[in-house]
Short mmCIF file of N, CA and C in Angstrom, two decimals:
data_model
loop_
_atom_site.label_atom_id
_atom_site.label_comp_id
_atom_site.label_asym_id
_atom_site.label_seq_id
_atom_site.Cartn_x
_atom_site.Cartn_y
_atom_site.Cartn_z
N MET A 1 11.70 -14.10 -106.62
CA MET A 1 12.30 -12.80 -106.66
C MET A 1 13.69 -12.69 -107.31
N SER A 2 13.80 -12.08 -108.41
CA SER A 2 15.12 -11.92 -109.21
C SER A 2 15.75 -10.69 -108.48
N ALA A 3 17.08 -10.79 -108.47
CA ALA A 3 17.84 -9.68 -108.01
C ALA A 3 17.91 -8.52 -109.03
N THR A 4 17.94 -7.25 -108.67
CA THR A 4 17.93 -6.04 -109.39
C THR A 4 18.95 -5.44 -109.42
N GLN A 5 19.52 -5.11 -110.67
CA GLN A 5 20.84 -4.38 -110.97
C GLN A 5 20.46 -3.02 -110.72
N LEU A 6 21.53 -2.48 -109.88
CA LEU A 6 21.33 -0.91 -109.46
C LEU A 6 22.41 -0.28 -110.60
N ILE A 7 22.10 1.01 -110.84
CA ILE A 7 22.86 1.94 -111.59
C ILE A 7 22.75 3.11 -110.81
N LEU A 8 23.52 3.75 -110.48
CA LEU A 8 23.62 5.02 -109.57
C LEU A 8 23.77 6.28 -110.56
N GLY A 9 23.26 7.54 -110.44
CA GLY A 9 23.57 8.44 -111.12
C GLY A 9 22.80 9.86 -110.59
N PRO A 10 23.17 10.93 -111.21
CA PRO A 10 22.40 12.11 -110.79
C PRO A 10 21.00 12.22 -111.45
N ARG A 11 20.19 13.37 -110.95
CA ARG A 11 18.75 13.51 -111.35
C ARG A 11 19.07 13.51 -113.13
N PRO A 12 17.98 12.58 -113.49
CA PRO A 12 17.59 12.41 -114.93
C PRO A 12 17.14 13.76 -115.56
N GLY A 13 17.63 13.99 -116.96
CA GLY A 13 17.01 15.29 -117.28
C GLY A 13 16.86 14.92 -118.72
N LYS A 14 16.35 15.72 -119.58
CA LYS A 14 16.34 15.63 -121.18
C LYS A 14 17.28 15.05 -121.83
N LYS A 15 18.58 15.65 -121.16
CA LYS A 15 19.65 15.09 -122.07
C LYS A 15 20.07 13.76 -121.81
N SER A 16 20.02 13.58 -120.49
CA SER A 16 20.42 11.94 -120.23
C SER A 16 19.29 10.87 -120.30
N LYS A 17 18.10 11.11 -120.55
CA LYS A 17 17.24 10.13 -120.80
C LYS A 17 17.64 9.11 -121.82
N ASP A 18 18.05 9.15 -122.87
CA ASP A 18 18.47 8.40 -124.02
C ASP A 18 19.54 7.49 -123.46
N ALA A 19 20.50 8.07 -122.49
CA ALA A 19 21.63 7.17 -122.25
C ALA A 19 21.09 6.31 -121.03
N ILE A 20 19.91 6.70 -120.06
CA ILE A 20 19.65 5.85 -119.37
C ILE A 20 18.74 4.94 -120.00
N LYS A 21 18.03 4.96 -120.83
CA LYS A 21 17.11 4.06 -121.27
C LYS A 21 18.00 3.10 -122.09
N ALA A 22 19.29 3.47 -123.16
CA ALA A 22 20.24 2.72 -123.46
C ALA A 22 20.80 1.65 -122.55
N GLN A 23 20.88 1.77 -121.13
CA GLN A 23 21.38 0.91 -120.04
C GLN A 23 20.32 -0.05 -119.98
N GLY A 24 19.15 -0.18 -120.54
CA GLY A 24 18.16 -1.08 -120.16
C GLY A 24 17.39 -0.77 -118.96
N VAL A 25 17.13 0.46 -118.42
CA VAL A 25 16.85 0.82 -117.16
C VAL A 25 15.13 0.48 -117.30
N THR A 26 14.74 -0.66 -116.28
CA THR A 26 13.64 -0.82 -115.92
C THR A 26 12.81 0.06 -114.79
N ASP A 27 13.47 0.65 -114.17
CA ASP A 27 12.84 1.23 -112.92
C ASP A 27 13.88 2.66 -112.63
N ILE A 28 13.13 3.42 -112.35
CA ILE A 28 13.86 4.69 -111.84
C ILE A 28 13.23 4.94 -110.46
N VAL A 29 14.19 5.00 -109.47
CA VAL A 29 13.99 5.42 -108.19
C VAL A 29 14.50 6.40 -107.78
N THR A 30 13.59 7.69 -107.56
CA THR A 30 13.75 8.85 -107.11
C THR A 30 13.94 9.27 -105.72
N LEU A 31 14.92 9.87 -105.27
CA LEU A 31 14.89 10.22 -103.76
C LEU A 31 15.09 11.67 -103.43
N LEU A 32 13.96 12.40 -104.17
CA LEU A 32 14.13 13.86 -104.17
C LEU A 32 12.95 14.16 -103.13
N SER A 33 12.96 15.37 -102.62
CA SER A 33 11.92 15.76 -101.67
C SER A 33 10.81 16.45 -102.61
N LEU A 34 9.72 16.85 -102.16
CA LEU A 34 8.43 17.31 -102.87
C LEU A 34 9.02 18.53 -103.61
N ARG A 35 9.64 19.39 -103.03
CA ARG A 35 9.89 20.81 -103.33
C ARG A 35 10.87 20.68 -104.31
N GLU A 36 11.81 19.29 -105.11
CA GLU A 36 12.40 19.33 -105.81
C GLU A 36 11.93 18.65 -107.01
N GLN A 37 10.38 18.88 -107.14
CA GLN A 37 9.62 18.44 -108.18
C GLN A 37 10.00 17.02 -108.72
N PRO A 38 9.84 16.14 -107.96
CA PRO A 38 9.87 14.77 -108.40
C PRO A 38 9.29 14.22 -109.53
N GLU A 39 7.93 14.81 -109.52
CA GLU A 39 7.06 14.30 -110.72
C GLU A 39 7.70 14.56 -112.01
N SER A 40 8.65 15.49 -112.34
CA SER A 40 9.33 15.84 -113.44
C SER A 40 10.00 14.28 -113.81
N ILE A 41 10.58 13.68 -112.99
CA ILE A 41 11.37 12.40 -113.43
C ILE A 41 10.24 11.51 -113.72
N LYS A 42 8.95 11.21 -113.08
CA LYS A 42 8.08 10.24 -113.50
C LYS A 42 7.60 10.56 -115.22
N ARG A 43 7.89 11.75 -115.62
CA ARG A 43 7.59 12.03 -117.02
C ARG A 43 8.65 11.15 -118.12
N ILE A 44 10.03 11.44 -117.22
CA ILE A 44 11.08 10.60 -118.08
C ILE A 44 10.88 9.30 -117.96
N ALA A 45 10.49 8.78 -116.79
CA ALA A 45 10.47 7.28 -116.47
C ALA A 45 9.17 6.95 -117.75
N VAL A 46 8.09 7.53 -117.92
CA VAL A 46 7.00 7.10 -118.86
C VAL A 46 7.85 7.08 -120.25
N ALA A 47 8.50 8.12 -120.55
CA ALA A 47 8.87 8.42 -122.00
C ALA A 47 9.94 7.21 -122.08
N ILE A 48 10.73 6.81 -121.63
CA ILE A 48 11.33 5.85 -121.75
C ILE A 48 10.96 4.17 -121.38
N GLY A 49 9.64 4.28 -121.04
CA GLY A 49 9.15 2.77 -120.81
C GLY A 49 9.40 2.15 -119.48
N ALA A 50 10.05 3.16 -118.48
CA ALA A 50 10.56 2.44 -116.99
C ALA A 50 9.29 2.67 -115.98
N ASP A 51 9.40 2.10 -114.93
CA ASP A 51 8.59 2.19 -113.77
C ASP A 51 9.12 3.18 -112.67
N TRP A 52 8.12 4.20 -112.41
CA TRP A 52 8.67 5.25 -111.40
C TRP A 52 8.35 4.92 -110.37
N HIS A 53 9.45 5.01 -109.30
CA HIS A 53 9.06 5.05 -107.66
C HIS A 53 9.88 5.94 -106.93
N HIS A 54 8.80 6.83 -106.06
CA HIS A 54 9.47 8.05 -105.48
C HIS A 54 9.40 7.69 -103.79
N PHE A 55 10.78 7.50 -103.46
CA PHE A 55 11.26 7.28 -101.80
C PHE A 55 11.66 8.74 -101.46
N GLU A 56 10.57 9.83 -100.98
CA GLU A 56 10.96 10.87 -100.31
C GLU A 56 12.13 11.02 -99.41
N LEU A 57 13.14 11.83 -99.83
CA LEU A 57 14.14 12.15 -98.66
C LEU A 57 14.47 13.90 -98.98
N ASN A 58 13.90 14.34 -97.80
CA ASN A 58 14.36 15.64 -98.00
C ASN A 58 15.73 16.20 -97.57
N GLY A 59 16.64 15.77 -98.53
CA GLY A 59 17.86 16.10 -98.45
C GLY A 59 18.90 15.21 -97.79
N GLY A 60 20.38 15.44 -97.82
CA GLY A 60 21.25 14.59 -97.42
C GLY A 60 21.84 14.54 -95.94
N HIS A 61 21.03 15.41 -95.30
CA HIS A 61 21.64 15.64 -94.08
C HIS A 61 21.49 14.92 -93.18
N LEU A 62 22.35 14.58 -92.26
CA LEU A 62 22.63 13.34 -91.22
C LEU A 62 21.00 13.33 -90.38
N GLU A 63 20.47 14.43 -90.22
CA GLU A 63 19.23 14.59 -89.28
C GLU A 63 18.30 13.83 -90.25
N THR A 64 18.15 14.15 -91.28
CA THR A 64 17.01 13.76 -92.18
C THR A 64 17.16 12.15 -92.42
N LEU A 65 18.49 11.84 -92.84
CA LEU A 65 18.65 10.29 -93.05
C LEU A 65 18.54 9.63 -91.95
N ALA A 66 18.82 10.01 -90.64
CA ALA A 66 18.17 9.05 -89.46
C ALA A 66 17.07 8.87 -89.23
N GLU A 67 16.01 9.53 -89.83
CA GLU A 67 14.48 9.33 -90.14
C GLU A 67 13.89 8.37 -90.89
N VAL A 68 15.25 7.71 -91.66
CA VAL A 68 14.66 7.07 -92.95
C VAL A 68 14.41 5.45 -92.36
N GLU A 69 13.10 5.31 -92.88
CA GLU A 69 12.49 3.86 -92.45
C GLU A 69 13.02 2.65 -93.28
N LEU A 70 14.03 2.06 -93.06
CA LEU A 70 14.38 0.93 -93.67
C LEU A 70 13.27 -0.04 -93.94
N SER A 71 12.39 -0.36 -93.19
CA SER A 71 11.30 -1.47 -93.52
C SER A 71 10.74 -0.79 -94.66
N ARG A 72 10.54 0.53 -95.01
CA ARG A 72 9.74 1.01 -95.99
C ARG A 72 10.65 0.98 -97.04
N LEU A 73 11.92 1.33 -96.98
CA LEU A 73 12.95 1.44 -98.38
C LEU A 73 12.79 -0.22 -98.97
N PHE A 74 13.20 -1.11 -97.93
CA PHE A 74 13.76 -2.36 -98.16
C PHE A 74 12.03 -3.06 -98.96
N LEU A 75 10.95 -2.69 -98.68
CA LEU A 75 9.56 -3.08 -99.18
C LEU A 75 9.46 -2.47 -100.45
N LEU A 76 10.23 -1.32 -100.71
CA LEU A 76 9.97 -0.87 -102.28
C LEU A 76 10.89 -1.37 -103.23
N TRP A 77 11.98 -1.94 -102.52
CA TRP A 77 13.07 -2.46 -103.41
C TRP A 77 12.63 -3.97 -103.83
N ASP A 78 12.18 -4.75 -102.54
CA ASP A 78 11.33 -5.83 -102.66
C ASP A 78 10.47 -5.77 -103.83
N GLU A 79 9.62 -4.97 -103.98
CA GLU A 79 8.46 -4.74 -104.83
C GLU A 79 8.68 -4.49 -106.39
N ILE A 80 10.01 -3.90 -106.25
CA ILE A 80 10.64 -3.78 -107.70
C ILE A 80 11.17 -5.16 -108.36
N GLY A 81 11.91 -5.91 -107.19
CA GLY A 81 12.53 -7.32 -107.72
C GLY A 81 11.41 -7.94 -107.92
N ARG A 82 10.20 -8.00 -107.64
CA ARG A 82 9.17 -9.49 -107.73
C ARG A 82 8.33 -8.88 -109.04
N ALA A 83 8.92 -7.83 -109.73
CA ALA A 83 8.18 -7.60 -111.09
C ALA A 83 8.65 -8.51 -112.01
N ASP A 84 8.04 -8.72 -113.35
CA ASP A 84 8.40 -9.55 -113.97
C ASP A 84 9.93 -9.24 -114.73
N GLY A 85 10.68 -10.20 -115.10
CA GLY A 85 11.69 -9.99 -115.83
C GLY A 85 12.93 -9.50 -114.95
N GLU A 86 14.02 -9.41 -115.60
CA GLU A 86 15.15 -8.84 -115.40
C GLU A 86 14.77 -7.12 -114.88
N ARG A 87 15.28 -6.73 -113.98
CA ARG A 87 15.17 -5.30 -113.49
C ARG A 87 16.57 -4.72 -113.18
N ILE A 88 16.40 -3.44 -113.99
CA ILE A 88 17.69 -2.53 -113.72
C ILE A 88 17.21 -1.33 -113.00
N ALA A 89 17.38 -1.00 -112.04
CA ALA A 89 16.93 0.18 -111.38
C ALA A 89 18.03 1.47 -111.27
N TYR A 90 17.64 2.56 -111.85
CA TYR A 90 18.50 3.61 -111.79
C TYR A 90 18.03 4.52 -110.45
N LEU A 91 19.11 4.48 -109.53
CA LEU A 91 18.78 5.25 -108.33
C LEU A 91 19.41 6.25 -108.11
N HIS A 92 18.50 7.51 -107.86
CA HIS A 92 19.15 9.08 -108.05
C HIS A 92 18.66 9.88 -106.74
N CYS A 93 19.25 10.85 -106.42
CA CYS A 93 18.85 11.94 -105.88
C CYS A 93 19.21 13.32 -106.81
N SER A 94 19.48 14.34 -106.33
CA SER A 94 19.92 15.41 -107.26
C SER A 94 21.13 15.43 -107.83
N ALA A 95 22.17 15.42 -107.27
CA ALA A 95 23.68 14.81 -107.76
C ALA A 95 24.02 13.66 -107.76
N GLY A 96 23.26 12.70 -107.13
CA GLY A 96 23.72 11.33 -106.93
C GLY A 96 24.81 10.92 -106.19
N LEU A 97 24.92 11.63 -104.78
CA LEU A 97 25.95 11.78 -104.16
C LEU A 97 25.55 11.25 -102.81
N HIS A 98 24.61 12.06 -102.03
CA HIS A 98 24.76 11.89 -100.68
C HIS A 98 23.34 10.85 -100.38
N ARG A 99 22.40 11.30 -100.65
CA ARG A 99 21.26 10.42 -100.60
C ARG A 99 21.31 9.09 -101.27
N THR A 100 21.89 9.16 -102.76
CA THR A 100 22.20 7.99 -103.56
C THR A 100 23.36 7.24 -103.00
N GLY A 101 24.28 7.64 -102.31
CA GLY A 101 25.46 6.82 -101.52
C GLY A 101 24.71 6.22 -100.47
N PHE A 102 23.85 6.79 -99.52
CA PHE A 102 23.40 6.31 -98.26
C PHE A 102 22.40 5.43 -98.68
N VAL A 103 21.58 5.53 -99.47
CA VAL A 103 20.63 4.16 -99.87
C VAL A 103 21.18 3.06 -100.33
N ALA A 104 22.32 3.27 -101.47
CA ALA A 104 22.74 2.28 -102.18
C ALA A 104 23.48 1.54 -101.42
N TYR A 105 24.12 2.02 -100.43
CA TYR A 105 24.88 1.36 -99.12
C TYR A 105 24.01 0.32 -98.68
N LEU A 106 23.00 0.76 -98.05
CA LEU A 106 22.09 -0.06 -97.05
C LEU A 106 21.48 -1.12 -98.12
N LEU A 107 21.03 -0.83 -99.44
CA LEU A 107 20.73 -1.94 -100.53
C LEU A 107 21.79 -2.93 -100.69
N LEU A 108 22.83 -2.61 -100.79
CA LEU A 108 24.19 -3.42 -100.67
C LEU A 108 24.28 -4.31 -99.38
N ARG A 109 23.97 -3.58 -98.45
CA ARG A 109 24.13 -4.43 -97.09
C ARG A 109 23.20 -5.54 -96.78
N ARG A 110 21.74 -5.07 -97.45
CA ARG A 110 20.73 -6.11 -97.30
C ARG A 110 20.95 -7.39 -98.35
N SER A 111 21.65 -6.94 -99.35
CA SER A 111 21.81 -8.01 -100.28
C SER A 111 22.89 -8.94 -99.60
N GLY A 112 23.42 -8.80 -98.41
CA GLY A 112 24.22 -9.83 -97.93
C GLY A 112 25.55 -9.44 -97.79
N LEU A 113 26.35 -8.33 -98.39
CA LEU A 113 27.53 -8.05 -98.49
C LEU A 113 27.92 -7.26 -97.12
N SER A 114 29.13 -7.54 -96.55
CA SER A 114 29.70 -6.94 -95.44
C SER A 114 29.55 -5.32 -95.61
N PRO A 115 30.26 -4.65 -94.66
CA PRO A 115 30.48 -3.11 -94.83
C PRO A 115 31.43 -3.01 -95.55
N ASP A 116 32.65 -4.01 -95.71
CA ASP A 116 33.83 -3.47 -96.50
C ASP A 116 33.25 -4.15 -97.97
N GLU A 117 32.64 -4.66 -98.27
CA GLU A 117 32.14 -5.29 -99.54
C GLU A 117 31.19 -4.43 -100.39
N ALA A 118 30.46 -3.61 -99.18
CA ALA A 118 29.25 -2.70 -99.63
C ALA A 118 30.18 -1.65 -99.99
N MET A 119 31.24 -1.20 -99.25
CA MET A 119 31.79 0.05 -99.83
C MET A 119 32.33 -0.23 -101.43
N ILE A 120 33.04 -1.74 -101.68
CA ILE A 120 33.73 -1.99 -102.84
C ILE A 120 32.47 -1.77 -103.88
N GLY A 121 31.45 -2.36 -103.47
CA GLY A 121 30.29 -2.43 -104.47
C GLY A 121 29.62 -0.86 -104.80
N LEU A 122 29.85 -0.06 -103.83
CA LEU A 122 29.26 1.24 -104.23
C LEU A 122 30.46 1.86 -104.93
N ARG A 123 31.71 1.73 -104.75
CA ARG A 123 32.60 2.24 -105.58
C ARG A 123 32.42 1.94 -106.81
N SER A 124 32.34 0.40 -106.87
CA SER A 124 32.23 -0.03 -108.53
C SER A 124 30.92 0.26 -109.25
N LEU A 125 30.01 0.83 -108.37
CA LEU A 125 28.67 1.05 -108.98
C LEU A 125 28.74 2.82 -109.54
N ARG A 126 29.68 3.44 -108.72
CA ARG A 126 29.55 4.91 -109.16
C ARG A 126 30.87 5.28 -108.02
N GLU A 127 32.10 5.62 -108.92
CA GLU A 127 33.30 6.02 -108.08
C GLU A 127 32.81 7.40 -107.09
N VAL A 128 32.43 8.37 -108.18
CA VAL A 128 32.04 9.83 -107.34
C VAL A 128 31.21 9.68 -106.32
N THR A 129 30.36 8.65 -106.29
CA THR A 129 29.24 8.60 -105.02
C THR A 129 29.72 7.99 -104.02
N ALA A 130 30.73 7.02 -104.11
CA ALA A 130 31.54 6.32 -103.05
C ALA A 130 32.36 7.34 -102.28
N GLU A 131 33.05 8.43 -103.26
CA GLU A 131 34.25 9.28 -102.77
C GLU A 131 33.39 10.37 -102.07
N GLN A 132 32.20 10.61 -102.49
CA GLN A 132 31.57 11.81 -101.82
C GLN A 132 30.42 11.82 -100.97
N VAL A 133 29.86 10.45 -100.68
CA VAL A 133 28.74 10.45 -99.81
C VAL A 133 29.21 10.52 -98.37
N GLY A 134 30.47 10.50 -97.97
CA GLY A 134 30.66 10.97 -96.52
C GLY A 134 30.86 9.63 -95.67
N ASP A 135 31.82 9.90 -94.77
CA ASP A 135 31.99 8.70 -93.75
C ASP A 135 30.82 8.83 -92.69
N ALA A 136 30.45 9.88 -92.44
CA ALA A 136 29.17 10.04 -91.41
C ALA A 136 27.86 9.44 -91.77
N ARG A 137 27.92 9.36 -93.21
CA ARG A 137 26.73 8.92 -93.78
C ARG A 137 26.71 7.59 -93.85
N ILE A 138 27.87 6.75 -94.31
CA ILE A 138 28.03 5.38 -94.28
C ILE A 138 28.06 4.88 -92.79
N ALA A 139 28.69 5.89 -91.95
CA ALA A 139 28.16 5.08 -90.33
C ALA A 139 26.97 5.19 -89.88
N LEU A 140 26.26 6.32 -90.23
CA LEU A 140 24.93 6.24 -89.90
C LEU A 140 24.18 5.23 -90.48
N ALA A 141 24.32 4.86 -91.90
CA ALA A 141 23.91 3.98 -92.65
C ALA A 141 23.98 2.52 -92.07
N GLU A 142 25.14 2.10 -91.63
CA GLU A 142 25.64 1.13 -91.09
C GLU A 142 24.68 0.94 -89.59
N GLU A 143 25.03 1.82 -88.96
CA GLU A 143 24.34 1.71 -87.85
C GLU A 143 22.94 1.67 -87.71
N LYS A 144 22.07 2.05 -88.51
CA LYS A 144 20.79 1.98 -88.82
C LYS A 144 20.66 0.62 -89.38
N PHE A 145 21.36 -0.13 -90.32
CA PHE A 145 21.25 -1.45 -90.73
C PHE A 145 21.52 -2.49 -89.48
N VAL A 146 22.24 -2.27 -88.55
CA VAL A 146 22.68 -3.21 -87.76
C VAL A 146 21.44 -3.46 -86.90
N ALA A 147 20.78 -2.08 -86.70
CA ALA A 147 19.57 -1.85 -85.76
C ALA A 147 18.39 -2.71 -86.38
N TRP A 148 18.13 -2.49 -87.75
CA TRP A 148 17.28 -3.07 -88.53
C TRP A 148 17.27 -4.73 -88.26
N GLN A 149 18.55 -5.00 -88.87
CA GLN A 149 18.72 -6.27 -88.91
C GLN A 149 18.44 -7.35 -87.46
N ALA A 150 18.69 -6.15 -86.06
CA ALA A 150 18.51 -7.01 -84.81
C ALA A 150 17.13 -6.56 -84.42
N GLY A 151 16.14 -6.29 -85.32
CA GLY A 151 14.74 -6.12 -85.08
C GLY A 151 14.34 -4.89 -84.34
N SER A 152 15.32 -4.17 -83.99
CA SER A 152 15.12 -2.74 -83.14
C SER A 152 14.81 -1.63 -83.95
N VAL A 153 14.41 -1.79 -85.34
CA VAL A 153 13.93 -0.40 -86.10
C VAL A 153 12.60 -0.89 -86.85
#
């Protein structure tokens, strides 16, 4: 299984799809609720030749994020990494801030980074996401990750 490169951003659209394709994106991971019409992102993925994955998150509120099943998230990430060739995944929600930052932090922690290293990594991936994700979401992500590591989630 190869390491998957991570790119963070806002919801892709017609204007941004060429820029996303130019970054060599092989996978688009959508963190939108069904009411946010995630299927429109599937059409963009198909248009740029990328695989599309939907991990439904109904907003970035703490109550919603507290319900995220890390085993499902990490299984999806592992499936992307098992695909042939180098993988570059574009991870997004609507604005690419709250849900995206929460999930990216979890993926960075799972890759073996310490909490401080994961925050540095998040900042290097997308400064505005690191600034706007919020301390409460990062604290929740860390709490969930530690519980998952201990096998209690």
